[in-house]
mmCIF file of C-alpha atoms in Angstrom:
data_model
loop_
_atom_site.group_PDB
_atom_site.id
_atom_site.type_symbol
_atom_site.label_atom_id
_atom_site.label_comp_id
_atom_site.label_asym_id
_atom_site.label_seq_id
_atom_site.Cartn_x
_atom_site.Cartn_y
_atom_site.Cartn_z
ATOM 1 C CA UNK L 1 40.602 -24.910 -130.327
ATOM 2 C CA UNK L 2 37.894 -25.170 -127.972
ATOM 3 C CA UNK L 3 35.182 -26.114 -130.333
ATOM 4 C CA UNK L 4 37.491 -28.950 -132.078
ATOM 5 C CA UNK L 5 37.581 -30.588 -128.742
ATOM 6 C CA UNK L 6 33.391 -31.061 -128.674
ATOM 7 C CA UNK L 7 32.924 -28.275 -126.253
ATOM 8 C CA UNK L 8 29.783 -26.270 -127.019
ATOM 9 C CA UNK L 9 30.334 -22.540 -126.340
ATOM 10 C CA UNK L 10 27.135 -20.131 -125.006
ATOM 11 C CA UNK L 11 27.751 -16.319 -124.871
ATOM 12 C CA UNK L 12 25.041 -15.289 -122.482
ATOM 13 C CA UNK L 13 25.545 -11.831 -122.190
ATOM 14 C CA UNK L 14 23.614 -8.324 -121.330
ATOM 15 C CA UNK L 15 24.380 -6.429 -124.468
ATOM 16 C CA UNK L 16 21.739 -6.371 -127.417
ATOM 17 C CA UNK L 17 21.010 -8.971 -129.717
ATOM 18 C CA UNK L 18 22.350 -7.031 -132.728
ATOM 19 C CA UNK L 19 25.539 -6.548 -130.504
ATOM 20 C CA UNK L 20 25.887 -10.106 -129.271
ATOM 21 C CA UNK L 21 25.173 -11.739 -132.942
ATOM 22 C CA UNK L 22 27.650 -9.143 -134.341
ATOM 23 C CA UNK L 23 30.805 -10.683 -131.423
ATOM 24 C CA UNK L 24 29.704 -13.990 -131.723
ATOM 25 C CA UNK L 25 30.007 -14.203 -135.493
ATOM 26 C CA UNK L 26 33.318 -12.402 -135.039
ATOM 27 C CA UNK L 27 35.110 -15.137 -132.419
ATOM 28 C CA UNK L 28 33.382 -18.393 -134.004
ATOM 29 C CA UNK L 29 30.712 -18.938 -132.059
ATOM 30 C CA UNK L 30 27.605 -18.595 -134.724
ATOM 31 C CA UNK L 31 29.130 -20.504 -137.471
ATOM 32 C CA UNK L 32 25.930 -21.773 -139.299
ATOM 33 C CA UNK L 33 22.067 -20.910 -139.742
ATOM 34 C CA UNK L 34 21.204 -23.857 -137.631
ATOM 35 C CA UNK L 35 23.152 -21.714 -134.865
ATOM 36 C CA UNK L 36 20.197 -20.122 -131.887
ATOM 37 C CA UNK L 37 20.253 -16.815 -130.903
ATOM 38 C CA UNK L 38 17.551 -15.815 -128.018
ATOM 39 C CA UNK L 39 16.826 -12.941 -125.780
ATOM 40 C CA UNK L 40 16.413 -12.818 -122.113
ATOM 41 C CA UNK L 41 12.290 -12.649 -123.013
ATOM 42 C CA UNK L 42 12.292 -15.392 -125.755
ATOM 43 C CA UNK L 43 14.095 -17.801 -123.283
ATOM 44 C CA UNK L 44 11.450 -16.921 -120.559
ATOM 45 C CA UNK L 45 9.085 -17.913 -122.757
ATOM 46 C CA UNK L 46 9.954 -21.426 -123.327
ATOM 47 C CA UNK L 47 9.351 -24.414 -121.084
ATOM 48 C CA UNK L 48 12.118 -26.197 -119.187
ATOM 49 C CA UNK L 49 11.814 -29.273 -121.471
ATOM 50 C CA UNK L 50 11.738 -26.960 -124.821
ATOM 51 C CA UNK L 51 14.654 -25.616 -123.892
ATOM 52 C CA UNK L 52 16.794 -28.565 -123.253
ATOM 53 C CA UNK L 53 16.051 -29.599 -126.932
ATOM 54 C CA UNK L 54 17.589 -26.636 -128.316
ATOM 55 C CA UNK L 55 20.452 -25.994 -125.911
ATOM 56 C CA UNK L 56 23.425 -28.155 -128.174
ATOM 57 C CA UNK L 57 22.363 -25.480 -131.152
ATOM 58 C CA UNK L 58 21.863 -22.634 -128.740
ATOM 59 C CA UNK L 59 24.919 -20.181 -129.126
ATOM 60 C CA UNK L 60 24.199 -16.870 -127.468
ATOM 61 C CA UNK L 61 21.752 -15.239 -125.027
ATOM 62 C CA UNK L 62 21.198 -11.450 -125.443
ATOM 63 C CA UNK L 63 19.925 -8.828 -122.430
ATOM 64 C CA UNK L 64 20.667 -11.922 -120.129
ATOM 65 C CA UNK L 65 19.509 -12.234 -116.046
ATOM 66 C CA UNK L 66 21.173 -14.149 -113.578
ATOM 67 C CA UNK L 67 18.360 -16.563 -113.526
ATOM 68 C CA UNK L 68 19.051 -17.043 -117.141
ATOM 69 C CA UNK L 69 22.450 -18.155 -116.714
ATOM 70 C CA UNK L 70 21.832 -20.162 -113.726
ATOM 71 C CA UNK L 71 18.301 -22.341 -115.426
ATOM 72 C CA UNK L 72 20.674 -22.810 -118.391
ATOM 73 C CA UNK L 73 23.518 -24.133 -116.147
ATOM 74 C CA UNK L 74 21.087 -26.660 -114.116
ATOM 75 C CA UNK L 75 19.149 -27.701 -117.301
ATOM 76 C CA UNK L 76 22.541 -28.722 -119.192
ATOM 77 C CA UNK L 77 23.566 -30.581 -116.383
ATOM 78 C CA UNK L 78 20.176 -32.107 -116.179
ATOM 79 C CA UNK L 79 20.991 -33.385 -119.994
ATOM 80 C CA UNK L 80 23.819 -34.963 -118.092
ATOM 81 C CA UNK L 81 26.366 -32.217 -119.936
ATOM 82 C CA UNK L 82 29.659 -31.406 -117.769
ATOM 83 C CA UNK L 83 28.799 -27.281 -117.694
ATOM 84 C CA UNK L 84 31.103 -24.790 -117.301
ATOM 85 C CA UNK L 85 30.980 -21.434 -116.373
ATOM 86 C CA UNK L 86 32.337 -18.179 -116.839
ATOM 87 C CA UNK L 87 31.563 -15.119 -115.164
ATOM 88 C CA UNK L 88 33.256 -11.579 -113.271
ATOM 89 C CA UNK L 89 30.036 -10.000 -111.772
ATOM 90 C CA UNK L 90 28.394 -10.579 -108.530
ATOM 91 C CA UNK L 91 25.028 -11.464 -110.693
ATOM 92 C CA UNK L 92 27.157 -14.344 -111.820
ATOM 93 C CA UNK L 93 27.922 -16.003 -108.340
ATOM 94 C CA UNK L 94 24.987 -18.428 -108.229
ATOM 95 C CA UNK L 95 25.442 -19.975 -111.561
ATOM 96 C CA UNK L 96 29.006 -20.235 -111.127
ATOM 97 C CA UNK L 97 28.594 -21.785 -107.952
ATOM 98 C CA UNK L 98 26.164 -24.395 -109.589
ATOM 99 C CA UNK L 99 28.618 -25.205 -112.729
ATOM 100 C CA UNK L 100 30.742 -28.435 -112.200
ATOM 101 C CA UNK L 101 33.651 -26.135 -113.370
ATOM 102 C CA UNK L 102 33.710 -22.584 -112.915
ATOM 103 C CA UNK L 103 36.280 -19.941 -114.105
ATOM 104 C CA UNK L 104 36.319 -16.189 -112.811
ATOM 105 C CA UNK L 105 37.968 -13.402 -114.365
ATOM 106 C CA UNK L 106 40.884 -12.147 -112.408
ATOM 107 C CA UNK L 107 39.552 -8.515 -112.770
ATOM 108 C CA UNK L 108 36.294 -9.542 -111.587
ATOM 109 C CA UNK L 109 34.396 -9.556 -108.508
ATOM 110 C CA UNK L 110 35.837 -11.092 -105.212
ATOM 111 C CA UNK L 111 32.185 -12.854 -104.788
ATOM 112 C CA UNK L 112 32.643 -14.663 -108.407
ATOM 113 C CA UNK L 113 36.131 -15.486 -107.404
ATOM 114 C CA UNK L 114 34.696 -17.063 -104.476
ATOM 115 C CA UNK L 115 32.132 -19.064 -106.278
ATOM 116 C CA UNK L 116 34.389 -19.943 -108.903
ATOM 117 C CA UNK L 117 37.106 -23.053 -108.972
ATOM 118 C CA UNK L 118 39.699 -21.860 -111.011
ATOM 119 C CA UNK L 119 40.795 -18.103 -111.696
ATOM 120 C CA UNK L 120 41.811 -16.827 -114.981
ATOM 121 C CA UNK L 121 44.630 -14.217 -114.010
ATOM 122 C CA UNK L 122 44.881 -13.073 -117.829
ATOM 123 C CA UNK L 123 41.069 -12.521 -118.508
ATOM 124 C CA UNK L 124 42.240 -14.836 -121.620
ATOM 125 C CA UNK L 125 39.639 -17.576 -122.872
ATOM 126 C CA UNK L 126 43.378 -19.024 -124.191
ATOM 127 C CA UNK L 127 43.808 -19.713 -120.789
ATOM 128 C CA UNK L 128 40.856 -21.573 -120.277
ATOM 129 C CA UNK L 129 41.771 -23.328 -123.646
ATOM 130 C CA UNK L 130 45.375 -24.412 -121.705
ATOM 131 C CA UNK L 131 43.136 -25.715 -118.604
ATOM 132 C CA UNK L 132 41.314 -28.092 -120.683
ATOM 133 C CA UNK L 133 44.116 -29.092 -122.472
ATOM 134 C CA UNK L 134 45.673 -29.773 -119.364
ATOM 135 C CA UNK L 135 43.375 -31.550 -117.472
ATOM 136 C CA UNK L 136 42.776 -33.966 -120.312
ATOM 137 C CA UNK L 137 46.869 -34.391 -120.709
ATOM 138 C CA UNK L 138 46.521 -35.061 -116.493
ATOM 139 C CA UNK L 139 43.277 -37.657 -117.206
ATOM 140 C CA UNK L 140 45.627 -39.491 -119.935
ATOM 141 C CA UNK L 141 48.956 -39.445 -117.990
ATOM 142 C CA UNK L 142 46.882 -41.494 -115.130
ATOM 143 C CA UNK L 143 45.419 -43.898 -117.038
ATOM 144 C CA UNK L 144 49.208 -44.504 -118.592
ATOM 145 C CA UNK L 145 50.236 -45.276 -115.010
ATOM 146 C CA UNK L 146 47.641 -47.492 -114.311
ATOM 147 C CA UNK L 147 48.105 -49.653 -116.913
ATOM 148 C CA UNK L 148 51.699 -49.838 -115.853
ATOM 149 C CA UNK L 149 51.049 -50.537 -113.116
ATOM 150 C CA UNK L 150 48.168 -52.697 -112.959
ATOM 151 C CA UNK L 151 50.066 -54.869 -115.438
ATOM 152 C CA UNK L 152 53.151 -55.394 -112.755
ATOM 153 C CA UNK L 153 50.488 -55.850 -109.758
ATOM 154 C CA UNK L 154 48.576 -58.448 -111.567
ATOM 155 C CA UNK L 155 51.455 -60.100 -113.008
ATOM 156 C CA UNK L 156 53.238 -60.227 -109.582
ATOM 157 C CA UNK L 157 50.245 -61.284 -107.879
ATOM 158 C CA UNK L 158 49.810 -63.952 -109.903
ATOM 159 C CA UNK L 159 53.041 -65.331 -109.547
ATOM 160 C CA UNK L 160 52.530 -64.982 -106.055
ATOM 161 C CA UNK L 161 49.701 -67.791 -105.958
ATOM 162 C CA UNK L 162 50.325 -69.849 -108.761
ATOM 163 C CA UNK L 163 54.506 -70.056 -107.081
ATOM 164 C CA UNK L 164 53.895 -72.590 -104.492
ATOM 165 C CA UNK L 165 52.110 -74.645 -106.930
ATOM 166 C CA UNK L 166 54.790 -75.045 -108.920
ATOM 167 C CA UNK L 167 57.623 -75.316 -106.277
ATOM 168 C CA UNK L 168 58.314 -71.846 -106.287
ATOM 169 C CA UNK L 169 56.898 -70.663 -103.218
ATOM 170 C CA UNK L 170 59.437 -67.223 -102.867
ATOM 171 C CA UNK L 171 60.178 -66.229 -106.839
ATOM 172 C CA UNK L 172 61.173 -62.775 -105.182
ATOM 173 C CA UNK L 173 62.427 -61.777 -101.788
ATOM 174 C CA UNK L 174 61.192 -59.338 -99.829
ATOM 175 C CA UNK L 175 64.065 -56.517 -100.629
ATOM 176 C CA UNK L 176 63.140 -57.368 -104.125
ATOM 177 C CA UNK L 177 59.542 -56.580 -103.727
ATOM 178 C CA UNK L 178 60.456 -53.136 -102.273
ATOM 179 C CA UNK L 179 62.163 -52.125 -105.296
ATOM 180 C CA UNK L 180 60.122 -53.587 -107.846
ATOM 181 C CA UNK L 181 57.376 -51.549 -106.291
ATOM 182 C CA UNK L 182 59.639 -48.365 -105.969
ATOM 183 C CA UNK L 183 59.893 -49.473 -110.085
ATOM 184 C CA UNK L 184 56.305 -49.511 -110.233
ATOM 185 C CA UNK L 185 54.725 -46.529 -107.666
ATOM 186 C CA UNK L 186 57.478 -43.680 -107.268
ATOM 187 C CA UNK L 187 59.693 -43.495 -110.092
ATOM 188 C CA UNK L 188 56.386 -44.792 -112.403
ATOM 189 C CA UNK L 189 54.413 -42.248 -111.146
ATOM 190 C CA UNK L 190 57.095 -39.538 -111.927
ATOM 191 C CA UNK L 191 57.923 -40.829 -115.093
ATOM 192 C CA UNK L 192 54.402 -40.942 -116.242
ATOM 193 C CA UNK L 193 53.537 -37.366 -114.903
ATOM 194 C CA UNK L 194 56.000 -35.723 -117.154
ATOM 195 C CA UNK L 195 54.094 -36.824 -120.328
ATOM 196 C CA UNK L 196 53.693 -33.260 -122.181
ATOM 197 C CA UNK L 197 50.379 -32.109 -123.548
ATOM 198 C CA UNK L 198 49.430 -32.596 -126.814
ATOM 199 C CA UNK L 199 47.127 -30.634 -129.387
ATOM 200 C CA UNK L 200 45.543 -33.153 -130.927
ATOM 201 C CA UNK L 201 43.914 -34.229 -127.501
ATOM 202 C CA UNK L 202 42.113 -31.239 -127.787
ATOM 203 C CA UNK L 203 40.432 -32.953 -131.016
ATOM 204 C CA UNK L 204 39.134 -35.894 -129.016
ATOM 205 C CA UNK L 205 35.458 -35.671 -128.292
ATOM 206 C CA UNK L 206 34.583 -35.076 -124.083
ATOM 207 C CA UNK L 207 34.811 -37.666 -121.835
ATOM 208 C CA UNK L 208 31.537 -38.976 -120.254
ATOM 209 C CA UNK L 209 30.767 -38.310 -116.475
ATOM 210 C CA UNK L 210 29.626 -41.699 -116.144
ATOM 211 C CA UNK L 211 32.932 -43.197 -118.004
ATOM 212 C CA UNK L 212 34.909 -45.936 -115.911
ATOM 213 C CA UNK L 213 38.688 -44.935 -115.413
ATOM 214 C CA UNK L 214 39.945 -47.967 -116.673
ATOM 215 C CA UNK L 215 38.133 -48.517 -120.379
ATOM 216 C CA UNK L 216 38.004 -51.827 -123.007
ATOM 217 C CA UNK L 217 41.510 -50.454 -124.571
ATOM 218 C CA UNK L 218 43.321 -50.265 -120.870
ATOM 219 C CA UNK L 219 41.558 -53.612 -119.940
ATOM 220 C CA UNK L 220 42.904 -55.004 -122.867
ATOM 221 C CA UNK L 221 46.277 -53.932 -122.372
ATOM 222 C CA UNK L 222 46.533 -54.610 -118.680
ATOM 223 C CA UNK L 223 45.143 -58.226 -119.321
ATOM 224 C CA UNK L 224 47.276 -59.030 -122.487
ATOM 225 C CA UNK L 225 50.806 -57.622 -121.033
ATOM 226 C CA UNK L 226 50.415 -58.982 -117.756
ATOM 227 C CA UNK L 227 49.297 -62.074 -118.733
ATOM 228 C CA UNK L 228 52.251 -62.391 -121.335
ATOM 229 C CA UNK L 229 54.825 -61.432 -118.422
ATOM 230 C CA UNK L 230 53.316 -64.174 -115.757
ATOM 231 C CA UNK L 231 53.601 -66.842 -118.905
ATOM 232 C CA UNK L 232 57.592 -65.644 -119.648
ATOM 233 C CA UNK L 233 58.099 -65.641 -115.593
ATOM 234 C CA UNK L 234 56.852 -68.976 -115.195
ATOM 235 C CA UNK L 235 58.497 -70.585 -118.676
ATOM 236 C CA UNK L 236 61.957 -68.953 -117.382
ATOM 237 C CA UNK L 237 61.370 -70.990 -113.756
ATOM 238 C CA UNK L 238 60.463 -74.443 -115.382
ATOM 239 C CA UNK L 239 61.365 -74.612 -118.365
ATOM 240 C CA UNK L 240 64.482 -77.297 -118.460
ATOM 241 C CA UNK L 241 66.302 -75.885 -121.528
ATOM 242 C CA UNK L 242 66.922 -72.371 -118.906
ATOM 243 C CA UNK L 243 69.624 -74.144 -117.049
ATOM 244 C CA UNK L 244 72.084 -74.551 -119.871
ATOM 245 C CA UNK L 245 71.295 -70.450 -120.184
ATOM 246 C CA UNK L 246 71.765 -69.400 -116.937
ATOM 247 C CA UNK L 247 73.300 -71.640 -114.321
ATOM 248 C CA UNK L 248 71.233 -72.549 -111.203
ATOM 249 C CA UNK L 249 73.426 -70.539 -108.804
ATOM 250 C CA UNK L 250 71.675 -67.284 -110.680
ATOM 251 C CA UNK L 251 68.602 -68.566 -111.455
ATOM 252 C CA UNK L 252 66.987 -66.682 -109.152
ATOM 253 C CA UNK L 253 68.888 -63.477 -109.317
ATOM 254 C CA UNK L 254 68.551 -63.906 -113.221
ATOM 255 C CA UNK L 255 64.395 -63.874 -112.713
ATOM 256 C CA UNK L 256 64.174 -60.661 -110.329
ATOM 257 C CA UNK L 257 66.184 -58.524 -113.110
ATOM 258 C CA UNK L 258 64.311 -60.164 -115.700
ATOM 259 C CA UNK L 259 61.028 -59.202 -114.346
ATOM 260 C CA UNK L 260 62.256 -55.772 -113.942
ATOM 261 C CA UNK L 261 63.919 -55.396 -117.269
ATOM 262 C CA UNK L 262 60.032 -56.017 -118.375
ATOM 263 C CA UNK L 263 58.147 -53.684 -116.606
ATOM 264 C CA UNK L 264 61.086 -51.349 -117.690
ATOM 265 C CA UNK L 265 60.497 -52.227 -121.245
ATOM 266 C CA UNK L 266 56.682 -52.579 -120.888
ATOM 267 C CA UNK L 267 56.728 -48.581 -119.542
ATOM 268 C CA UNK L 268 57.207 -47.558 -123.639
ATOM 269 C CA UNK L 269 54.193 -50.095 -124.212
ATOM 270 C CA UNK L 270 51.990 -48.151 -121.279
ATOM 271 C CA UNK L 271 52.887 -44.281 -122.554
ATOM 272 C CA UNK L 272 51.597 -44.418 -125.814
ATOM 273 C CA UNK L 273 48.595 -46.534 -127.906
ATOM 274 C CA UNK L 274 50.612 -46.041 -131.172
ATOM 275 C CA UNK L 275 52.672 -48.774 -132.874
ATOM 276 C CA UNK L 276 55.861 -46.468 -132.491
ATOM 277 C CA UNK L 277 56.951 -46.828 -128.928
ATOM 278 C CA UNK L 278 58.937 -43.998 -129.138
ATOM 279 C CA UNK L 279 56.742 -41.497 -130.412
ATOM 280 C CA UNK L 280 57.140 -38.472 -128.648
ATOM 281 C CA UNK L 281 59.887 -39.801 -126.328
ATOM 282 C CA UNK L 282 62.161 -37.151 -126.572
ATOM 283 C CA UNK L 283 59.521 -34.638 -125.264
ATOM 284 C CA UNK L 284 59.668 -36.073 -122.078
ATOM 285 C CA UNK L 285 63.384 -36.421 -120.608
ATOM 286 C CA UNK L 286 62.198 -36.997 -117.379
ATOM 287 C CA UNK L 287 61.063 -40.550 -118.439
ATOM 288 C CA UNK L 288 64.182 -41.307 -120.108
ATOM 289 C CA UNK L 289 66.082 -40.105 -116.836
ATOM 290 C CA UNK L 290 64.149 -42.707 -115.006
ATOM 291 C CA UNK L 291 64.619 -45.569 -117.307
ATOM 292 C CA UNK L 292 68.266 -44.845 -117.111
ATOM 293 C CA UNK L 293 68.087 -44.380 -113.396
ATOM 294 C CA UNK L 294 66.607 -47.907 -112.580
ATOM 295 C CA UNK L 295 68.429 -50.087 -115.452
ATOM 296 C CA UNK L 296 71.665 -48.395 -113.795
ATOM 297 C CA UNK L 297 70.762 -49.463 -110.019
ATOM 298 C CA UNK L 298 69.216 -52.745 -111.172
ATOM 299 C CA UNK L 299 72.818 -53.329 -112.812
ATOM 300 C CA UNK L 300 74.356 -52.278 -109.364
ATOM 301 C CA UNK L 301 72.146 -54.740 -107.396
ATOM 302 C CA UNK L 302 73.626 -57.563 -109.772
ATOM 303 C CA UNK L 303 76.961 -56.838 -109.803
ATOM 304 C CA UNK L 304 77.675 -54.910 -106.143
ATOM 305 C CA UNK L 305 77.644 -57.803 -104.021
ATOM 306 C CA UNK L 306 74.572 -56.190 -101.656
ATOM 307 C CA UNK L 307 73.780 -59.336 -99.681
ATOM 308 C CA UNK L 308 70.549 -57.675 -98.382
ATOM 309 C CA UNK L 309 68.733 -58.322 -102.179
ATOM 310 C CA UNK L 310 70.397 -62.194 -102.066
ATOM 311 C CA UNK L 311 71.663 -61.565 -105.715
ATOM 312 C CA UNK L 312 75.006 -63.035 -107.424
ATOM 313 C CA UNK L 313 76.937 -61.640 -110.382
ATOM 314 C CA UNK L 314 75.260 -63.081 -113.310
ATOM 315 C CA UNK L 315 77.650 -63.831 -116.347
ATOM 316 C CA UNK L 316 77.498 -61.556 -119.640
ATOM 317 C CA UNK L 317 75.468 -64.326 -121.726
ATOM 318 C CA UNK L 318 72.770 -64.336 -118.767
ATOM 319 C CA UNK L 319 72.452 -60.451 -118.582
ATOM 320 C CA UNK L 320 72.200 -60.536 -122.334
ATOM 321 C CA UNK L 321 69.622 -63.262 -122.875
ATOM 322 C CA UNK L 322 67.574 -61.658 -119.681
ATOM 323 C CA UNK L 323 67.182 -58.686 -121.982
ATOM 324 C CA UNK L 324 66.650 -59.865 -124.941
ATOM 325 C CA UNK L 325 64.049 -61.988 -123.609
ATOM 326 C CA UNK L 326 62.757 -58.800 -121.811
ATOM 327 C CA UNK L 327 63.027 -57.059 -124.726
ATOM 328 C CA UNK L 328 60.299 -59.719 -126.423
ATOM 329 C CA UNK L 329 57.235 -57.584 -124.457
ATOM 330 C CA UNK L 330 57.883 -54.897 -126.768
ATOM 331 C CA UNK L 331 57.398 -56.898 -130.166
ATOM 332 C CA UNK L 332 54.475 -58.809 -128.611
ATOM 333 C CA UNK L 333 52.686 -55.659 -127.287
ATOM 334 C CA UNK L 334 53.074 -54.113 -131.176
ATOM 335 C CA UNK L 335 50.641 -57.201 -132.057
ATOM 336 C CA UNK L 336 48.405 -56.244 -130.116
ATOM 337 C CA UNK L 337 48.180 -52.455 -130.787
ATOM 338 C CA UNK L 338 47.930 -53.809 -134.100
ATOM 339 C CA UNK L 339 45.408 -56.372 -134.304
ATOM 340 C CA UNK L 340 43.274 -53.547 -131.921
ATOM 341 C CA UNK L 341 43.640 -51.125 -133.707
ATOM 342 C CA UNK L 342 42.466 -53.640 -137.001
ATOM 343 C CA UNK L 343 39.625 -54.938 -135.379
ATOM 344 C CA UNK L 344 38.140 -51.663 -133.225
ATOM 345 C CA UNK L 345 39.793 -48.740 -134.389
ATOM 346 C CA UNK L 346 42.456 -46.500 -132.703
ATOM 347 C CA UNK L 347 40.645 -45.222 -129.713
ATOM 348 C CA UNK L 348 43.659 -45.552 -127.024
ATOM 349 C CA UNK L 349 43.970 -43.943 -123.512
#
């Protein structure tokens, strides 16, 4: 599993070469003739700059030194490879200490435990397997939030200034505010964390160390959805036709659930690139829990009477056409999946 994810392996290891070949060929790491096998004496032998053009075939290291493992460490990070490490032994210490990710044995040395930034209790390469696995499902789950959030920020922002323009200087009280952002940090943030790993992120090729956070398929999202949501907010405030929907008196009130009834719906847009929204969804009950959670209170700020949020009781045919017009983020989101995924390929979060 490590391999499909674009991770090249390296056993550098003391035992002979006959040894070495013999395990390596046995766990999957020599796998073709283009495969290199050196010794401790051949690697010596070649310059810094020779070796760096054979280190992506490279695949084990026989009667290895601890200078061999730590020149092999610096030069793949001088290729600008993310190295990792794994070692037990005291010998190991400096090159683990140079890796960008290190991983000890738990029966090894205190010293390369030391050195090291994560621990393998088991001894298990599995476990290291799980690590990456995790890590990437951590990397994806963040870039989820963000373009949640970034979509309500910019969206709200934008409201903000373009408002007063259009004599709406205060779309959304301050109370509001608070709970749209307790929408879009807390609950968001806890929703989004409780995305479950996935094997086939394992098959995706390594991220870059130079690659931004926030790439062309987020941008495109955050852009598109927020710009779509700013549009339907400021339609549903001027619009003349509105007022024989929803009466003046709840205009306002009808707005502030309607912009959160969007970021609610816009949260299945945000957790997953594929056309099916709810892919997956039942994997994560957490999310669900939360969705629940905040349609619930938003229906107890409309219908409680809680004069701090300056809301009134809209009427069944208001709370039903807020939805479905919430609701249209969803359809207009799958249009742009679609056409993205038609014009540059599925390459998602």
């Amino acid at each position: 599993m490590i391999k499909s994810a674009g991770i090249n392996i390296v056993m550098v290891t003391g035992d002979s070469k006959e040894t070495a070949i013999s395990i390596a060929k046995e766990v999957g790491i020599i796998t073709s003739n283009n495969d290199i096998v050196l010794s401790s004496s051949d690697l010596e032998k070649l310059s810094d700059n020779e070796l760096k053009k054979i280190i992506p075939n490279l695949k084990v290291v026989s009667r290895a030194l601890p200078e061999d493992k730590k020149r092999l460490v610096m030069l793949s990070k001088e290729l600008g490879l993310v190295t990792g490490m794994t070692g037990d032994g005291v010998n190991d210490s400096i090159a683990l200490k140079k890796a960008d990710v290190s991983f000890a044995m738990g029966s090894g040395t205190e010293v390369s435990k030391e050195a090291s930034d994560i621990v393998i209790i088991d001894d298990n390469i599995l476990s290291i397997s799980r690590a990456i696995l995790y890590g990437r499902t951590i990397f994806k789950n963040i870039r989820k939030f963000i373009i949640f959030q970034l979509t309500v920020n910019i969206s709200a922002i934008m409201l903000a200034l373009i408002g007063p323009f259009i004599g709406v200087p205060s779309p959304i009280t301050v109370l509001q505010m608070l709970w749209i952002n307790m929408v879009m940090d807390t609950l968001a943030g806890l929703a989004f964390s409780y995305e479950v790993p996935r094997i086939e992120y394992m098959k995706e090729p390594p991220k870059k160390k130079e690659e931004n956070i926030i790439n062309k398929y987020m941008f495109n999202e955050i852009i598109a959805t927020s710009m779509y949501t700013l549009i339907i907010s400021l339609l549903f405030l001027k619009l003349p036709f509105i007022k024989y929907i929803v009466s003046s008196d709840h205009l306002m009130t009808a707005f502030f659930s309607l912009f959160i009834f969007i970021a609610v719906f816009n949260s299945f847009n945000a957790r997953t690139h594929r056309l099916n929204i709810l892919a997956h969804l039942k994997e994560n009950k957490v999310f669900i829990l939360i969705i629940i959670f905040i349609i619930i209170v938003q229906i107890i700020i409309i219908y409680s009477g809680i004069t701090l949020f300056q809301t009134k009781p809209l009427y069944i045919k208001e709370l039903i056409f807020i939805l479905v017009l919430s609701l249209s983020i969803i359809p207009f989101d799958f249009l742009r999946k679609y056409i993205s995924k038609k014009l540059r390929g599925d390459f998602g979060v």
